[in-house]
PDB file of C-alpha atoms in Angstrom:
ATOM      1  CA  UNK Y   1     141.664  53.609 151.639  1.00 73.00           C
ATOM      2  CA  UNK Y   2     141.563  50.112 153.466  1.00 90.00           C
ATOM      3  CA  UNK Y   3     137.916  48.914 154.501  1.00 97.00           C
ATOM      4  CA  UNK Y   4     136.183  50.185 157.110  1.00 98.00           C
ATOM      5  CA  UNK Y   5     133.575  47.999 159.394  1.00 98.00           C
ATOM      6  CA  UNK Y   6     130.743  49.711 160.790  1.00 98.00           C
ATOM      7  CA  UNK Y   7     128.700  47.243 163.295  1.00 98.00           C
ATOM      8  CA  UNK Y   8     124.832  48.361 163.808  1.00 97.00           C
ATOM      9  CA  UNK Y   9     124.098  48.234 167.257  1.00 95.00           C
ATOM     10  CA  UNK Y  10     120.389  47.790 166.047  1.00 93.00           C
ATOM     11  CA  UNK Y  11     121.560  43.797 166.126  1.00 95.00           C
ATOM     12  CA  UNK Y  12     122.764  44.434 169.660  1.00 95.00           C
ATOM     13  CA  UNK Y  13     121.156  43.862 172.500  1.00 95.00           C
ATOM     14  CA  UNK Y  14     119.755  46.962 173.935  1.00 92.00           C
ATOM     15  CA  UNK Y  15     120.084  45.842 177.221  1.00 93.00           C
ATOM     16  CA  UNK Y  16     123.650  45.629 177.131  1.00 95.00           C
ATOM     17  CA  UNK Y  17     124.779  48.551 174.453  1.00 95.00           C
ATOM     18  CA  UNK Y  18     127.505  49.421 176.765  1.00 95.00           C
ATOM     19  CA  UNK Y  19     129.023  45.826 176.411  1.00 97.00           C
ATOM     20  CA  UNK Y  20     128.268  45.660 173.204  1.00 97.00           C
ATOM     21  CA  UNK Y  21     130.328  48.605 172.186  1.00 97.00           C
ATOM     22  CA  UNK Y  22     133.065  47.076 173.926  1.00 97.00           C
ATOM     23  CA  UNK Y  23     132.535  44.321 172.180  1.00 97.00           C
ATOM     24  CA  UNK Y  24     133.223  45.612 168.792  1.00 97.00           C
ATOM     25  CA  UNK Y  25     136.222  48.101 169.670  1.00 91.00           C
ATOM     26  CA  UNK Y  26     137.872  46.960 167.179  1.00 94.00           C
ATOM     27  CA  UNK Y  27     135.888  48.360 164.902  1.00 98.00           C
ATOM     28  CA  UNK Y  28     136.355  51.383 163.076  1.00 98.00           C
ATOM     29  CA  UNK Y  29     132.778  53.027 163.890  1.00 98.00           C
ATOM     30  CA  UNK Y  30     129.674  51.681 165.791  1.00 98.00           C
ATOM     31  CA  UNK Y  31     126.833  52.404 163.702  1.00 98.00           C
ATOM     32  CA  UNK Y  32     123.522  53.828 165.534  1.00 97.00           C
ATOM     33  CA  UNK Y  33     120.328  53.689 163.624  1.00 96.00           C
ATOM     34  CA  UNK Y  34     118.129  56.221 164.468  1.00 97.00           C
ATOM     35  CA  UNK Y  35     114.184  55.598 163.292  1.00 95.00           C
ATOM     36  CA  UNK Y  36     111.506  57.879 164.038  1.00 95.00           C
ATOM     37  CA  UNK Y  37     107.904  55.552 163.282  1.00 93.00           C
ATOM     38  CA  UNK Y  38     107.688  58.266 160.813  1.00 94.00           C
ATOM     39  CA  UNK Y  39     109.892  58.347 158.117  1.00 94.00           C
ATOM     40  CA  UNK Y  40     110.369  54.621 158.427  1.00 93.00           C
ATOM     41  CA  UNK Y  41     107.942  51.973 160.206  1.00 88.00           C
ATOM     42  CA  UNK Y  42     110.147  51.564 163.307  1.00 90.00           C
ATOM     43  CA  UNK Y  43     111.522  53.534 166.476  1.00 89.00           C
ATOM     44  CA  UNK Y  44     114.786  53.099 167.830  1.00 92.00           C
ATOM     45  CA  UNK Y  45     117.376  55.157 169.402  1.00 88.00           C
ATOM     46  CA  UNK Y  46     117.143  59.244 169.923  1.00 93.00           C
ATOM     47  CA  UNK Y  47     119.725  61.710 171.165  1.00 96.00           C
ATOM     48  CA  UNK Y  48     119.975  60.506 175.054  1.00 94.00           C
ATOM     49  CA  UNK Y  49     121.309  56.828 174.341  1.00 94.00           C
ATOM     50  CA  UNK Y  50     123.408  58.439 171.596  1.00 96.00           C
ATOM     51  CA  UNK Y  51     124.794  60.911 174.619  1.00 97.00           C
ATOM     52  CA  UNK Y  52     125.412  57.421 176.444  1.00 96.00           C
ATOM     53  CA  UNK Y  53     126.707  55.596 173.818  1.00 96.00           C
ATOM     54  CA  UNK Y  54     129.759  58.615 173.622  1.00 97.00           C
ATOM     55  CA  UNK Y  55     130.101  58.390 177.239  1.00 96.00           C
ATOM     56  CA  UNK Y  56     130.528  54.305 177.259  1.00 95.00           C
ATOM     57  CA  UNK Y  57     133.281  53.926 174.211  1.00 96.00           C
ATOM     58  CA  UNK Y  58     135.575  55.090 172.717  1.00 96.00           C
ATOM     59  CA  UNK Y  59     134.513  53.851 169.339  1.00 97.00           C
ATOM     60  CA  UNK Y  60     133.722  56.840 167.291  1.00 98.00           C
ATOM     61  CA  UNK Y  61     129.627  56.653 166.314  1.00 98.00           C
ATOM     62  CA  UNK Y  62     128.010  56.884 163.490  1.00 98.00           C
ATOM     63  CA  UNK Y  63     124.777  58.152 163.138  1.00 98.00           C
ATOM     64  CA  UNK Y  64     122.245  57.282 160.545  1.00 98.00           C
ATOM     65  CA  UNK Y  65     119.076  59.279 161.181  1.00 98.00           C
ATOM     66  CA  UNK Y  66     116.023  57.880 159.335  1.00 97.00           C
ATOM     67  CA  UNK Y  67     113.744  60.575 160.524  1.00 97.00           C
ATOM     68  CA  UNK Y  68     112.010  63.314 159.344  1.00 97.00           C
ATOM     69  CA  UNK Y  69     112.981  66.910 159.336  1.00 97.00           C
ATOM     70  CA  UNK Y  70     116.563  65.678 159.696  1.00 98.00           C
ATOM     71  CA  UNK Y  71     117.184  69.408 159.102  1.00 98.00           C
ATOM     72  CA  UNK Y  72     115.924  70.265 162.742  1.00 97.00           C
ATOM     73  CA  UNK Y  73     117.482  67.091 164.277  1.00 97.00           C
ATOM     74  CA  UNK Y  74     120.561  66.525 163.338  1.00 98.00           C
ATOM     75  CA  UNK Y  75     122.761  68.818 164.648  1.00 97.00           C
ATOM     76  CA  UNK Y  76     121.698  67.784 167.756  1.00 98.00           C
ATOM     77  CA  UNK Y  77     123.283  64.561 167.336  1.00 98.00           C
ATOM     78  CA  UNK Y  78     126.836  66.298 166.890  1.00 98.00           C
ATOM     79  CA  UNK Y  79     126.140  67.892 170.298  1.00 98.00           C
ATOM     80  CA  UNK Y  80     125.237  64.517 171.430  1.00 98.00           C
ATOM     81  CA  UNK Y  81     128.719  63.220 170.301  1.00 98.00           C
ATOM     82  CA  UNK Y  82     128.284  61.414 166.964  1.00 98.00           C
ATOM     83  CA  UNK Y  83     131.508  61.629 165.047  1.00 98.00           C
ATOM     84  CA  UNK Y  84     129.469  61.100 161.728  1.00 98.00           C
ATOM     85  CA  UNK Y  85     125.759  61.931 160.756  1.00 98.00           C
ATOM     86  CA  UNK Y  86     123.658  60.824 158.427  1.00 98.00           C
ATOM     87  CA  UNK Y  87     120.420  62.049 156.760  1.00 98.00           C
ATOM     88  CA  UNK Y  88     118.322  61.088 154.129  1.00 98.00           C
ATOM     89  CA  UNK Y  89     117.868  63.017 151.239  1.00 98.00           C
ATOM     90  CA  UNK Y  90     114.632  62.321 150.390  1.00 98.00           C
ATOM     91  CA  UNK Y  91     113.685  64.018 154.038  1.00 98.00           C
ATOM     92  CA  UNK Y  92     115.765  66.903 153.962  1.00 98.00           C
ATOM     93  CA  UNK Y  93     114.536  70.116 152.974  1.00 98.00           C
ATOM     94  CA  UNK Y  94     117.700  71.852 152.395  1.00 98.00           C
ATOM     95  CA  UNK Y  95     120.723  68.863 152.035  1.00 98.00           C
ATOM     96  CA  UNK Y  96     123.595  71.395 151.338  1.00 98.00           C
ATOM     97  CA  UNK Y  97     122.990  74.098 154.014  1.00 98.00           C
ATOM     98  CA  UNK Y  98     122.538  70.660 156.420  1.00 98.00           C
ATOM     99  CA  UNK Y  99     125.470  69.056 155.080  1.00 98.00           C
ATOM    100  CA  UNK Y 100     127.416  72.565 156.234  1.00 98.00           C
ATOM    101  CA  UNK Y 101     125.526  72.721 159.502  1.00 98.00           C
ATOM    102  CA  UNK Y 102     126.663  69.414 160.419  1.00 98.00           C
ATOM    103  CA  UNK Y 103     130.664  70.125 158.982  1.00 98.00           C
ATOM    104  CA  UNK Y 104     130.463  73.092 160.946  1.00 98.00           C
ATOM    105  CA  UNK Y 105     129.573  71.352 164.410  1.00 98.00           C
ATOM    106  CA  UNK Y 106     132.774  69.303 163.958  1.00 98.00           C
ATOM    107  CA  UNK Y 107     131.267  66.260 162.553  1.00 98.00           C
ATOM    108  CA  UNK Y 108     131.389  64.113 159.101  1.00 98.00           C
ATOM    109  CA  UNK Y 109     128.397  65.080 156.679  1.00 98.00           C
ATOM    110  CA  UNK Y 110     126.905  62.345 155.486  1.00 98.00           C
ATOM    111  CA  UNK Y 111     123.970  61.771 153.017  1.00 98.00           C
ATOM    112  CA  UNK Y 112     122.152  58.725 152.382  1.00 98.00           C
ATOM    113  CA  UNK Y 113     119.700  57.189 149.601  1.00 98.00           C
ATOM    114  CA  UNK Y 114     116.920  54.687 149.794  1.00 97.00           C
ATOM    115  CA  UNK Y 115     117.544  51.546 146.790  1.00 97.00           C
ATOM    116  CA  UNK Y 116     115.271  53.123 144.664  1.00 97.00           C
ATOM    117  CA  UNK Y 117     117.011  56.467 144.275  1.00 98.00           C
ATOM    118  CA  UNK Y 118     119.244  57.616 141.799  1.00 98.00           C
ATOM    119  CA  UNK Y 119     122.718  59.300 142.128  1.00 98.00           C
ATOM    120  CA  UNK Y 120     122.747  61.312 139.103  1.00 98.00           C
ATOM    121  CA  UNK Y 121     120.134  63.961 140.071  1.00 98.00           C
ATOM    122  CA  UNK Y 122     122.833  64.620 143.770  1.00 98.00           C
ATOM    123  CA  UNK Y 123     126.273  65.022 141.288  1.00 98.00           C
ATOM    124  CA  UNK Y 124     126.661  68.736 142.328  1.00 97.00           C
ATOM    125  CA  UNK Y 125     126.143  67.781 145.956  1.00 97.00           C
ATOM    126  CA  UNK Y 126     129.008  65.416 146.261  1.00 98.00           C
ATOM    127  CA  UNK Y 127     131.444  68.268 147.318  1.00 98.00           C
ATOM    128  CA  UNK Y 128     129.787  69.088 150.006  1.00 98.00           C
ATOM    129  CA  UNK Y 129     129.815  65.965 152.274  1.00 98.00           C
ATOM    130  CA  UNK Y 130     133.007  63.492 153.599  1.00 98.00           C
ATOM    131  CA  UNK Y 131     130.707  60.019 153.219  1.00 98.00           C
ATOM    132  CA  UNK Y 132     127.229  58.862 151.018  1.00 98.00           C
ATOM    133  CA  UNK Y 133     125.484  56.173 152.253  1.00 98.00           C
ATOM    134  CA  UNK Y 134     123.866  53.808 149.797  1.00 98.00           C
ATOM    135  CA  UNK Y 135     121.208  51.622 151.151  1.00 98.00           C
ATOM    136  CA  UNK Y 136     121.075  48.471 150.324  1.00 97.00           C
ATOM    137  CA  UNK Y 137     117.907  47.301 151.867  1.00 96.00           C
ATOM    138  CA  UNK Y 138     114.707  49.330 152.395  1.00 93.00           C
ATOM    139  CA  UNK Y 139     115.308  51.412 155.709  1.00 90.00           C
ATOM    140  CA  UNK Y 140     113.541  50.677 158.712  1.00 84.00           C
ATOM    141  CA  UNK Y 141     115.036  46.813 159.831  1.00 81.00           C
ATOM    142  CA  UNK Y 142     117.734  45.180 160.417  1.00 77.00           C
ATOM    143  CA  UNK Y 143     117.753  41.451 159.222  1.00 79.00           C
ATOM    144  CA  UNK Y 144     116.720  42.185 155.684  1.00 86.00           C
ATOM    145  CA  UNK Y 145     118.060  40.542 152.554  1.00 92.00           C
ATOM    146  CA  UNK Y 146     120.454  42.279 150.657  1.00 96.00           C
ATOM    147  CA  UNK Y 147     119.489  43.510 147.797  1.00 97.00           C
ATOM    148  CA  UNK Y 148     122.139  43.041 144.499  1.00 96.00           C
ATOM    149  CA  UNK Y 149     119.953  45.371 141.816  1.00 97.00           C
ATOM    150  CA  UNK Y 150     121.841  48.328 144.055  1.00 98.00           C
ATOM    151  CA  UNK Y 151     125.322  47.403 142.690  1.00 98.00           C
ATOM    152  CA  UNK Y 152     124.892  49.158 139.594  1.00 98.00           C
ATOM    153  CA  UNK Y 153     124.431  52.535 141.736  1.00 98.00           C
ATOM    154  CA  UNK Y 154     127.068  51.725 143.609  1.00 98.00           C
ATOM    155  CA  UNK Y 155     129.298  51.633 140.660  1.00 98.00           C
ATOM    156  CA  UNK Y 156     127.945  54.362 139.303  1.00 98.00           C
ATOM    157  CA  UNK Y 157     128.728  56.303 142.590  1.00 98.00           C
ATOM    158  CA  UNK Y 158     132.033  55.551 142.460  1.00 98.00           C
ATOM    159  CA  UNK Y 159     132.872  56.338 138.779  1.00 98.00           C
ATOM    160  CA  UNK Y 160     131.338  60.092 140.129  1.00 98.00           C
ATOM    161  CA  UNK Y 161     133.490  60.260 143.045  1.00 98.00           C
ATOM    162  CA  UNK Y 162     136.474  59.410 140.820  1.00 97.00           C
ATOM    163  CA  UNK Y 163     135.390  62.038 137.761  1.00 97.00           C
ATOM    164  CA  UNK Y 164     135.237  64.684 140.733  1.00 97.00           C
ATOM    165  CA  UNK Y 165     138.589  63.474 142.673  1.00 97.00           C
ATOM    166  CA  UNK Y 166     136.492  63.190 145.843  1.00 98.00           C
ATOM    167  CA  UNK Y 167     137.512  62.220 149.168  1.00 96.00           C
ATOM    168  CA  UNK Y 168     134.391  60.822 149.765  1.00 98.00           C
ATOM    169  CA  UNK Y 169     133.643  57.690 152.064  1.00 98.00           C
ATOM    170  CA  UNK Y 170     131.180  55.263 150.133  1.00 98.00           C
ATOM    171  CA  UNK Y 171     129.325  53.346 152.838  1.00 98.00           C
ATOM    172  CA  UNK Y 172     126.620  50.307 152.422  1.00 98.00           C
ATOM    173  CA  UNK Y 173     124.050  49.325 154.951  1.00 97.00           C
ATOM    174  CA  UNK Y 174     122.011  46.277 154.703  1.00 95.00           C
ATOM    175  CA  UNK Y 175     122.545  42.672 154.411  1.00 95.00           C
ATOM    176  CA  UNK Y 176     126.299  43.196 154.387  1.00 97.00           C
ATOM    177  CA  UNK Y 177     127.369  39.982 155.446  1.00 97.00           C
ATOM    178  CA  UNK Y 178     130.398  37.481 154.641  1.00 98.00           C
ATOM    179  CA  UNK Y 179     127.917  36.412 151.514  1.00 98.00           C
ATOM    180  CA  UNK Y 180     127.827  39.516 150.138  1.00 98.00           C
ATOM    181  CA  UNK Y 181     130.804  42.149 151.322  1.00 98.00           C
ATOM    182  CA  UNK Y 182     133.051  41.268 148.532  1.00 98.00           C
ATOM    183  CA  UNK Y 183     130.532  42.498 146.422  1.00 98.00           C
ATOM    184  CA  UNK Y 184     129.868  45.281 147.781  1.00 98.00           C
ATOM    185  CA  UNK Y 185     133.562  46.016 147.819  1.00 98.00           C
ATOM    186  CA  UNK Y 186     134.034  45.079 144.001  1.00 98.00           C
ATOM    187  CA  UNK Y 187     131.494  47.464 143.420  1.00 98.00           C
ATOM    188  CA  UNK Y 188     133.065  50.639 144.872  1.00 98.00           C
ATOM    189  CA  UNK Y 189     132.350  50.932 148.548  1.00 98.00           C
ATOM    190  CA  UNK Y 190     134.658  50.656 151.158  1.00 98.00           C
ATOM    191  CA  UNK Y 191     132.499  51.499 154.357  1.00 98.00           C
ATOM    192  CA  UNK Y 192     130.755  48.642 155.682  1.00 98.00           C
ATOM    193  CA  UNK Y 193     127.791  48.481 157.838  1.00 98.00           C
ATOM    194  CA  UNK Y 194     126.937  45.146 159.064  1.00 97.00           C
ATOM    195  CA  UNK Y 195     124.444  44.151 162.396  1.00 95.00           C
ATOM    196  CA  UNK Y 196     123.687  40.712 162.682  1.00 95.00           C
ATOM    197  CA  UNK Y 197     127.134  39.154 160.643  1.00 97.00           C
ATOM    198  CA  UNK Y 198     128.266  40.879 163.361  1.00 98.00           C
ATOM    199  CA  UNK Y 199     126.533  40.728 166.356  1.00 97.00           C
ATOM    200  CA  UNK Y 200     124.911  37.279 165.398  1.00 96.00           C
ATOM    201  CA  UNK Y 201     128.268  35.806 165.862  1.00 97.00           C
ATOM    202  CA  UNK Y 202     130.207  33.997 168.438  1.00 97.00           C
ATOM    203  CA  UNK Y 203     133.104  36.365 168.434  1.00 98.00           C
ATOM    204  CA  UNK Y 204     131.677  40.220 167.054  1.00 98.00           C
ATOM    205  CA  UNK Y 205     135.321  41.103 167.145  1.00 97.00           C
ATOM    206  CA  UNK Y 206     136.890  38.393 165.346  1.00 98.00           C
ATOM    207  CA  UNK Y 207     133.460  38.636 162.677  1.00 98.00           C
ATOM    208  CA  UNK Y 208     135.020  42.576 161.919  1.00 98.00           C
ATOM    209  CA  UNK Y 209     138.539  41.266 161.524  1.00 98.00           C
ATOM    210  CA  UNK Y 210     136.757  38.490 159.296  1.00 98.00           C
ATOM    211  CA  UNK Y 211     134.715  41.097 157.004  1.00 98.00           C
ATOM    212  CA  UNK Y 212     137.319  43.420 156.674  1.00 98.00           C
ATOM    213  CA  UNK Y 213     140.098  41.031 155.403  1.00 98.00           C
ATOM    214  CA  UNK Y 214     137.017  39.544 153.029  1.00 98.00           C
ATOM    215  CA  UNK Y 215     136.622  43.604 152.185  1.00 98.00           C
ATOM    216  CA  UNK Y 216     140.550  44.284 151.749  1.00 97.00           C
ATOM    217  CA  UNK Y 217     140.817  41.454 149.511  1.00 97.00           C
ATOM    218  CA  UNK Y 218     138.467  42.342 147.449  1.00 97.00           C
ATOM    219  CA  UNK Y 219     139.118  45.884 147.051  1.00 97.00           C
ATOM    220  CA  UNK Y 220     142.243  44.897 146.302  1.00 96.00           C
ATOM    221  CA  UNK Y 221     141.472  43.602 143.057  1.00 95.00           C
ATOM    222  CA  UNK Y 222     138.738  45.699 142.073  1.00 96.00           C
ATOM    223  CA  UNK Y 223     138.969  47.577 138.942  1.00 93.00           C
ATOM    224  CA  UNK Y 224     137.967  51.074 140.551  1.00 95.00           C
ATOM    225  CA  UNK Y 225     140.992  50.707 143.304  1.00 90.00           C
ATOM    226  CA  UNK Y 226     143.780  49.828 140.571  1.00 81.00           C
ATOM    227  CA  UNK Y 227     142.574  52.565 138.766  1.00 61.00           C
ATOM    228  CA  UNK Y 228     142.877  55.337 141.699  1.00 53.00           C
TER     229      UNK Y 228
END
């Protein structure tokens, strides 16, 4: 599957989302971060700008909820028009029965995991949801530095996808920047989520063009992509 670019509208000027969105239509999602002050020390965005957001572009959204009791939450944001959700595992109380929830609404299930998670104890999960999200900063803030002692999870996620035969999206989110994308790519993922590279350029648009050639390329000659 070619590269995907996700832009965080948490690097966005909330002022403007609506013209920010446009400014990124290029992209292949816009990437909401949802915080709650509770499972992560920040708040952000909840169900009516996401309700806006759908209104204002045609970009489909994708919605990471960092919150707790994503259980109750987030089918709401299906209703609310994400195309994609995703919860945390270490907040859910019942991943599998959410993951189905969400399928069920009409939207991708997707699960994420903090850095200092493992894989191996969600295997038998894997069927159940269309993208996993592996951090790659600690949740809660955009701007962070990415953090390289994930790639070995990455990897490790992708040799599981590949023992199962999985259609599964593997995304990243943190620090994803022209530094570090190639990486990420070489490593196994192939969905991208990057806010300032992004927004903290001149041209957003021509910055997603830039990271997903940088992506394609290196996916290219990764040694998980040659091998599918």
């Amino acid at each position: 599957m070619a590269a995907q670019i996700n832009p965080s509208i948490l690097s966005a000027d909330f002022a403007r989302l609506a013209d920010e969105a446009k400014a990124v239509e290029g992209a292949d999602w816009l990437h909401v971060d949802v915080m709650d002050n509770h499972f992560v020390p920040n708040l952000t965005l909840g169900v009516p700008i996401v309700e806006s957001l759908a209104r204002a572009t045609d970009t489909p959204l994708d919605c990471h909820l960092m919150i707790e009791a994503p259980d109750r939450w987030a089918p709401q944001y299906v209703e609310a028009g994400a195309g994609s959700v995703t919860f945390h595992v270490e907040a859910a109380t019942a991943p599998v029965r959410l993951a189905r929830e969400i399928r069920a609404k009409g939207a991708r299930a997707s699960m994420a995991l903090r850095p200092a998670t493992p894989i191996e104890p969600y295997e038998d999960l894997l069927p159940e949801l269309d993208m996993l999200l592996i951090m790659t900063v600690e949740p809660g803030f955009g701007g962070q530095a990415f953090l390289d002692i994930v790639l070995p999870k990455i990897r490790r996620t992708r040799e599981l996808i590949k023992k199962h035969g999985l259609e599964l999206w593997l995304q990243v989110d943190g620090g994803v920047s022209a530094s570090t994308i190639e990486q990420c790519a070489d490593a196994g993922a192939d969905v991208f989520v990057a806010g300032s590279a992004v927004y903290g350029a001149s041209d957003p648009a021509e910055a997603v063009r830039a990271l997903r050639t940088q992506a394609d390329s290196a996916t290219a000659k990764a040694s998980w992509a040659c091998d599918h």
